[in-house]
Coordinates of C-alpha atoms in Angstrom, one line a residue:
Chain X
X27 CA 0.0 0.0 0.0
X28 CA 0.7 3.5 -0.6
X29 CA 1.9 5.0 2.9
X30 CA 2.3 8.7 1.5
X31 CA 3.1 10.6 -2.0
X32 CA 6.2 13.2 -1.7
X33 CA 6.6 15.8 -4.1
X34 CA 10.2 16.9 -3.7
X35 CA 12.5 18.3 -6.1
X36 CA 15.8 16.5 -4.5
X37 CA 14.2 13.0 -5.0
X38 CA 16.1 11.2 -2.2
X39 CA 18.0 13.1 0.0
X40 CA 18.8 13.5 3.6
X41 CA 15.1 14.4 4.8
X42 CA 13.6 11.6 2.6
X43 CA 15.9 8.9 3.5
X44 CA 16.6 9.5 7.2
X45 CA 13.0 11.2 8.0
X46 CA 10.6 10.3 6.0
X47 CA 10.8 6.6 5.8
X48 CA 11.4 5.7 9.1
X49 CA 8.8 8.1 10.5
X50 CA 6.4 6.0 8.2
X51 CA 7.9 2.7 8.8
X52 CA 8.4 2.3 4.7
X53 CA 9.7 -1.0 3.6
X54 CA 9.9 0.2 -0.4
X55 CA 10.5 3.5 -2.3
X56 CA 9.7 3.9 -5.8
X57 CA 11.1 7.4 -7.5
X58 CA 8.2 8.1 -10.2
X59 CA 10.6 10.6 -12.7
X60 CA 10.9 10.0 -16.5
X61 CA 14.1 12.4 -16.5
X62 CA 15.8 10.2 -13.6
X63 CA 14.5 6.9 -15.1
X64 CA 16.4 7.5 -18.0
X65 CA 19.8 8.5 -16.4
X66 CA 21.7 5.7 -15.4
X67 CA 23.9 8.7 -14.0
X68 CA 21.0 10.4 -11.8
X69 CA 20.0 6.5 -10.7
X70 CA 23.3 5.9 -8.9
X71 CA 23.2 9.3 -7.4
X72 CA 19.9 8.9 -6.3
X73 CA 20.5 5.5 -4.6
X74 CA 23.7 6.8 -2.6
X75 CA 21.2 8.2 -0.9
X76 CA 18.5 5.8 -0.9
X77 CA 18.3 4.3 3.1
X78 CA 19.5 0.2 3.3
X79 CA 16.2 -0.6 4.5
X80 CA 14.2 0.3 1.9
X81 CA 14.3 -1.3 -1.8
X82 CA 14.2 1.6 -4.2
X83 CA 13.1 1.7 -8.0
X84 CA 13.7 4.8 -10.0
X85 CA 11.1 4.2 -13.0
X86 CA 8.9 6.2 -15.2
X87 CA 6.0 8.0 -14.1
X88 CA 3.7 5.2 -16.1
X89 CA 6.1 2.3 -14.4
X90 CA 5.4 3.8 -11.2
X91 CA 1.6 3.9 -11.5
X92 CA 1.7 -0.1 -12.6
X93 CA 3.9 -0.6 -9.9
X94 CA 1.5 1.1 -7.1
X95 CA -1.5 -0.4 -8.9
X96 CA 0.2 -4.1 -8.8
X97 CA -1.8 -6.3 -6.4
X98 CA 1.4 -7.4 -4.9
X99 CA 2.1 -4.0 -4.1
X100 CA -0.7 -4.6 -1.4
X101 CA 1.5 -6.0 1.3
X102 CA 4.3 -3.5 0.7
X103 CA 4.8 -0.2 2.3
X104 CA 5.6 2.3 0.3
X105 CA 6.7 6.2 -0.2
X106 CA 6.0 7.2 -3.7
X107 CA 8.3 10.7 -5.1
X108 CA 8.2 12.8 -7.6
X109 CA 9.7 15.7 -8.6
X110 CA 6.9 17.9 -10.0
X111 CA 3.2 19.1 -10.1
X112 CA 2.3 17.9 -13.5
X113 CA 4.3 14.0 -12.4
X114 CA 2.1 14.6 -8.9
X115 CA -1.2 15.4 -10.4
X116 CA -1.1 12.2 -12.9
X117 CA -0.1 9.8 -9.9
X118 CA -2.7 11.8 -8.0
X119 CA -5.2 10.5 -10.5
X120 CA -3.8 6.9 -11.7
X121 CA -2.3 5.4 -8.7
X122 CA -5.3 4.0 -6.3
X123 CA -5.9 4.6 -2.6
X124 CA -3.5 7.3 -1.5
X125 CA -3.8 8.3 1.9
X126 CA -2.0 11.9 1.9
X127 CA 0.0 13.8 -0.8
X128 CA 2.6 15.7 1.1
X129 CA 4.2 18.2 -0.6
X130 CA 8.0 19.1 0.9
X131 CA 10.4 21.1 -1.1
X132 CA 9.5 22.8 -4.6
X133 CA 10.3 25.0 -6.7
X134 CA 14.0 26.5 -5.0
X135 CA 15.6 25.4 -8.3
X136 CA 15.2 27.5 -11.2
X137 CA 13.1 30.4 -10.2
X138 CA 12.3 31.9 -13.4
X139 CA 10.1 31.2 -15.7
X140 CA 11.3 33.4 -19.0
X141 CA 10.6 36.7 -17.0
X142 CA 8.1 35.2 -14.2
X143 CA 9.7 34.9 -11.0
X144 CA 8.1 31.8 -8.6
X145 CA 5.7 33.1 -5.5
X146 CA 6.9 32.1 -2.3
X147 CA 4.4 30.6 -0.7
X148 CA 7.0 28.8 2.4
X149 CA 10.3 28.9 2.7
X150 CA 10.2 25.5 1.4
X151 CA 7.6 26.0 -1.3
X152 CA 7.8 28.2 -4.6
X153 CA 5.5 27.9 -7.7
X154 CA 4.7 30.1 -10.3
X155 CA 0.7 30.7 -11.7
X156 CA 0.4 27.8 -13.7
X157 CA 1.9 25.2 -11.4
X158 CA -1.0 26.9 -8.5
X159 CA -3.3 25.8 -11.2
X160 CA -1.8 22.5 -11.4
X161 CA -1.6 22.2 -7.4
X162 CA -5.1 23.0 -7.7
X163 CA -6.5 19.7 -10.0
X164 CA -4.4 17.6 -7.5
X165 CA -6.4 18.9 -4.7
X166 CA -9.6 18.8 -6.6
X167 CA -8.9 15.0 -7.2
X168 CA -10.3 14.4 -3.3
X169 CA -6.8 12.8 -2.1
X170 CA -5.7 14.9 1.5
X171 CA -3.1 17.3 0.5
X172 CA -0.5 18.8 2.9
X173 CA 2.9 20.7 3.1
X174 CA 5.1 19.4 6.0
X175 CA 9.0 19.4 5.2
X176 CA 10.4 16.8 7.8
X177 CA 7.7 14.9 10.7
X178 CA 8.5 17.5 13.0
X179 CA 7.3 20.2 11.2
X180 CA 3.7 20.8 12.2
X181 CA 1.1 19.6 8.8
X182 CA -0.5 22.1 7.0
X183 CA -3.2 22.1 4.9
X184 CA -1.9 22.7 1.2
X185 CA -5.2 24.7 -0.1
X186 CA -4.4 27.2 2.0
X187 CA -0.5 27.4 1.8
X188 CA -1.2 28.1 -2.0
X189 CA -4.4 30.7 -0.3
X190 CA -6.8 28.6 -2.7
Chain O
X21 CA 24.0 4.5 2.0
X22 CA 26.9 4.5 4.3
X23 CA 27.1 2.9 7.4
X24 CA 26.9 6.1 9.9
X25 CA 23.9 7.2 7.8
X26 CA 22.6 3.7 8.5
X27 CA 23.4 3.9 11.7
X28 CA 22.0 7.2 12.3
X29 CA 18.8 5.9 11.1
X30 CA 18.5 3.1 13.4
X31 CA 19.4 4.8 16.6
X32 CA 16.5 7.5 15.3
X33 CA 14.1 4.9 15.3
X34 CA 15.3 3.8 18.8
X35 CA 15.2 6.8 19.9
X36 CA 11.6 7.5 18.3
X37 CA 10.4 4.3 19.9
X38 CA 12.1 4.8 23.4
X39 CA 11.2 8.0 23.9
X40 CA 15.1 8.7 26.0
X41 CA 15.6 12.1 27.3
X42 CA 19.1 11.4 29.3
X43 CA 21.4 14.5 28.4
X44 CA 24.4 14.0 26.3
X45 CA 25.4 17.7 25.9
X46 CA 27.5 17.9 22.8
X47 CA 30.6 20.6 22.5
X48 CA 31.8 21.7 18.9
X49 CA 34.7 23.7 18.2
X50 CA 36.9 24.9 15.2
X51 CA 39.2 26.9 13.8
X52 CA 37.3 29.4 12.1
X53 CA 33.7 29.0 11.3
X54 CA 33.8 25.2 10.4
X55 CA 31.7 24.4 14.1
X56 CA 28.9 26.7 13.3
X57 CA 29.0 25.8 10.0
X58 CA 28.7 22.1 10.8
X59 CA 25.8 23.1 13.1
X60 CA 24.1 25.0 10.3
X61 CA 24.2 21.9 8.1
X62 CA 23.4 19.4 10.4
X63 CA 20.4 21.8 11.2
X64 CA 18.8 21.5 7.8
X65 CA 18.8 17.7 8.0
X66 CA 17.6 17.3 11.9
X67 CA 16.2 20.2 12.7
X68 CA 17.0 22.4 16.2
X69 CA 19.6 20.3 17.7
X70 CA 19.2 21.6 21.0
X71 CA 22.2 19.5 22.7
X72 CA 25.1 21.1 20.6
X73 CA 27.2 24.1 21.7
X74 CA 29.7 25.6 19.0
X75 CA 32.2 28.0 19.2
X76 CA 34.5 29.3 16.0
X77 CA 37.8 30.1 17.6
X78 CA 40.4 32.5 16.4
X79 CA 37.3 34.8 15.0
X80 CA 37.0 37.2 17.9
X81 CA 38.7 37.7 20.9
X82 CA 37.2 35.3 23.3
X83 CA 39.2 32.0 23.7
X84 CA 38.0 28.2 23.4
X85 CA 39.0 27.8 27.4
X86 CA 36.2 31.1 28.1
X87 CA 33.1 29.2 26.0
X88 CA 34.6 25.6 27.8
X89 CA 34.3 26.6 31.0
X90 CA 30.8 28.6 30.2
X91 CA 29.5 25.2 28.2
X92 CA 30.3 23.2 31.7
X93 CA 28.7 25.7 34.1
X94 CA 25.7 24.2 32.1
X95 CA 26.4 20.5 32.3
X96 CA 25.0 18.5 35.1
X97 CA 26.7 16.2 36.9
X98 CA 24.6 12.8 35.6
X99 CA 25.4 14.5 32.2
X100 CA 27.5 13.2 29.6
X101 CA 29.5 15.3 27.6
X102 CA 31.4 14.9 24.2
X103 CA 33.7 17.4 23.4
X104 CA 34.4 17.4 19.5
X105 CA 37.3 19.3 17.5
X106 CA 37.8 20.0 14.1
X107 CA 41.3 18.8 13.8
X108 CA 44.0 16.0 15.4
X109 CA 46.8 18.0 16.7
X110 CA 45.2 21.3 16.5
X111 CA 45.3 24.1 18.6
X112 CA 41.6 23.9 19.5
X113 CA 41.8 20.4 20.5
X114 CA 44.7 20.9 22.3
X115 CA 42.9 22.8 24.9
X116 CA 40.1 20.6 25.2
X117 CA 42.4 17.6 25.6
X118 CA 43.2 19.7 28.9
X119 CA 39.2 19.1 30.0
X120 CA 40.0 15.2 30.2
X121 CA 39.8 15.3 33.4
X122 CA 36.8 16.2 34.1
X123 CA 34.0 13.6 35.1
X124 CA 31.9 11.8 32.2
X125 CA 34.0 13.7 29.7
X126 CA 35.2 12.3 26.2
X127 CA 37.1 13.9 23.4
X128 CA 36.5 13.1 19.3
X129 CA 39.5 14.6 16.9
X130 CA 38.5 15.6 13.2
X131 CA 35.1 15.8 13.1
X132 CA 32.5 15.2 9.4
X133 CA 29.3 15.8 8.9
X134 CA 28.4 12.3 9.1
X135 CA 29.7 11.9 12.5
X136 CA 27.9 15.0 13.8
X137 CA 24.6 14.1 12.4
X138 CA 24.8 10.4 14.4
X139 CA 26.2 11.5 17.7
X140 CA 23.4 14.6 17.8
X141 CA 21.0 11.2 17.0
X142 CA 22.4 9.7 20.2
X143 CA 21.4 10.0 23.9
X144 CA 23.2 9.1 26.8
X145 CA 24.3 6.7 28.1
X146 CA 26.5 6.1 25.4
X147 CA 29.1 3.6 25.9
X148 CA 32.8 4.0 24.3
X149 CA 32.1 0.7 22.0
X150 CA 29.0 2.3 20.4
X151 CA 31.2 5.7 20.1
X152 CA 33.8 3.5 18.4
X153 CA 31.3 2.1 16.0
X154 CA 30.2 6.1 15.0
X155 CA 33.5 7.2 14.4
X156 CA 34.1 4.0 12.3
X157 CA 31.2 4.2 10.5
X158 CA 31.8 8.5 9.7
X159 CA 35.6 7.1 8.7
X160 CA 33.5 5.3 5.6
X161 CA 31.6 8.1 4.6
X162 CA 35.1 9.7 4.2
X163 CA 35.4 8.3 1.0
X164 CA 36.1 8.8 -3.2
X165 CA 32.9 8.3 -4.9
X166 CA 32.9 7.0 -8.3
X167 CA 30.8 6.4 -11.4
X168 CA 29.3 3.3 -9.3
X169 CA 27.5 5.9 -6.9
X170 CA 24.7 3.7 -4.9
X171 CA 24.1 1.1 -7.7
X172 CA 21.4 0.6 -9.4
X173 CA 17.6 0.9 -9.1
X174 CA 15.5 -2.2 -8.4
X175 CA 13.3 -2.1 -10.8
X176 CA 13.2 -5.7 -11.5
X177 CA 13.4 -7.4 -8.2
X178 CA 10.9 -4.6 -6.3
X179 CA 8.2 -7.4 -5.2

């Protein structure tokens, strides 16, 4: 089963792999990220930082869907990433019984957008118009949406980080 | 993942599931702005690390021996106390090899990120084998890194 979707923009890293999956007891991590899927380069990166205890795919955004969807998948525990609205609002929509989408870090890299600059909207959260729109079809889909960096940090509700 | 990461994780969870609250109270310093530096780092990974004391010597004035003797006025007697330094042989740690001598104290030369972010993990009682073990495991994590990075993704095998 699907223990919690991540969007994060670092994939793996220090708050995923030490946080993250032990705070929800996660046995499997699957990276859901056609650009990282494709780089044998980005895949051993991303697995230096993967945590021993969990086995960790780094597959396509349709992979990871068939993956979740999988009945075997049942009686795993698993933390599903990706790395961007449009990859979060199409596993928001294919991947079946989500309990919580929690978005962490977005949108620190590349802050312009031809002229646009991203809206801060936390210090760990920065989108420009369009992706708000995006952000905003995820919610719509029903699935219980939050923005909470690491387990400590207290949960907050994502419509109204973004002040939708 | 390297073993002090790993073991970081696992004495997390202990921690998570024990619920300790014994005091090991954790002294940093450096040459220059490498201990607040480390603190800054380690910061963004665990959050307030509210056990850690720093102090960047050779900045200012004051000297490692003032912030010492400060960071003890604090310490308990029950508490533990690990005094860290930047660098075998250095100045800094010179000095703190002086504070030896006082009770439930212990001293860790050259100092990474890896073995920071484990230790500030840890909770006392902490015994000298499990100490070892951290400062083994933060050797590995000391490393070259090539092309190989962590492997490969299990793509295949993930059932």
């Amino acid at each position: 089963m699907i223990k919690m979707v991540r969007l994060d923009e670092r994939m793996i890293h220090g708050q995923i792999a030490i946080k993250w999956s032990r705070h929800l007891g996660v046995d499997r991590i699957i990276v859901a990220d056609d650009t990282a899927a494709a780089s044998e380069i980005m895949q051993k990166s991303l697995m230096m930082a993967a945590p021993a205890t969990c086995k960790t795919a780094i597959v396509t955004v349709e992979k990871a869907v068939a993956l979740c969807n999988d009945p075997r998948a049942e009686n795993l525990k698993i933390l599903l990433i990706v790395s961007t609205p449009e990859n979060l609002l199409k596993v928001a929509r294919e991947v079946k019984g989500i309990p919580v989408i929690n978005v962490g870090n977005y949108g620190r890299i590349a802050a312009k957008q031809g002229t646009e600059m991203r809206k801060t909207y936390d210090a760990n959260l920065y989108a420009y118009d369009n992706e708000v729109a995006v952000f905003k079809q995820v919610i719509d889909t029903g699935v219980h949406c939050i923005m909470q960096t690491t387990p400590e940090h207290t949960p907050q509700d994502l419509a109204k980080v973004l002040k939708l | 993942m390297c073993g002090a990461f790993r073991h970081f994780v696992q004495e997390y969870e202990h921690k998570m599931n024990e619920g300790e609250h014994t005091v090991l109270k954790i002294f940093l310093a450096s040459h220059g702005r490498f201990a607040s530096g480390l603190q800054s780092s380690c910061g963004i990974l665990l959050g307030a690390c509210d056990n850690l004391t720093v102090f960047d010597a050779y900045v200012d004035q004051s000297t490692v021996q003032e912030h010492l003797d400060a960071f003890y006025a604090t310490v308990e007697p029950e508490d533990e106390v690990l005094l860290c330094s930047d660098m075998y042989g250095g100045s800094v740690n010179q000095v703190m090899f002086t504070y030896l001598d006082r009770p439930n104290t212990r001293l860790v030369a050259g100092v990474n990120m890896s073995f920071m972010m484990t230790v500030l993990g840890e909770d006392a009682p902490l015994s000298d084998q499990t100490l070892d073990e951290i400062i083994q495991d933060a050797r590995e994590c000391l490393r070259r890194v090539d092309l190989e990075g962590g492997g490969a993704s299990s793509e295949e095998d993930f059932f």
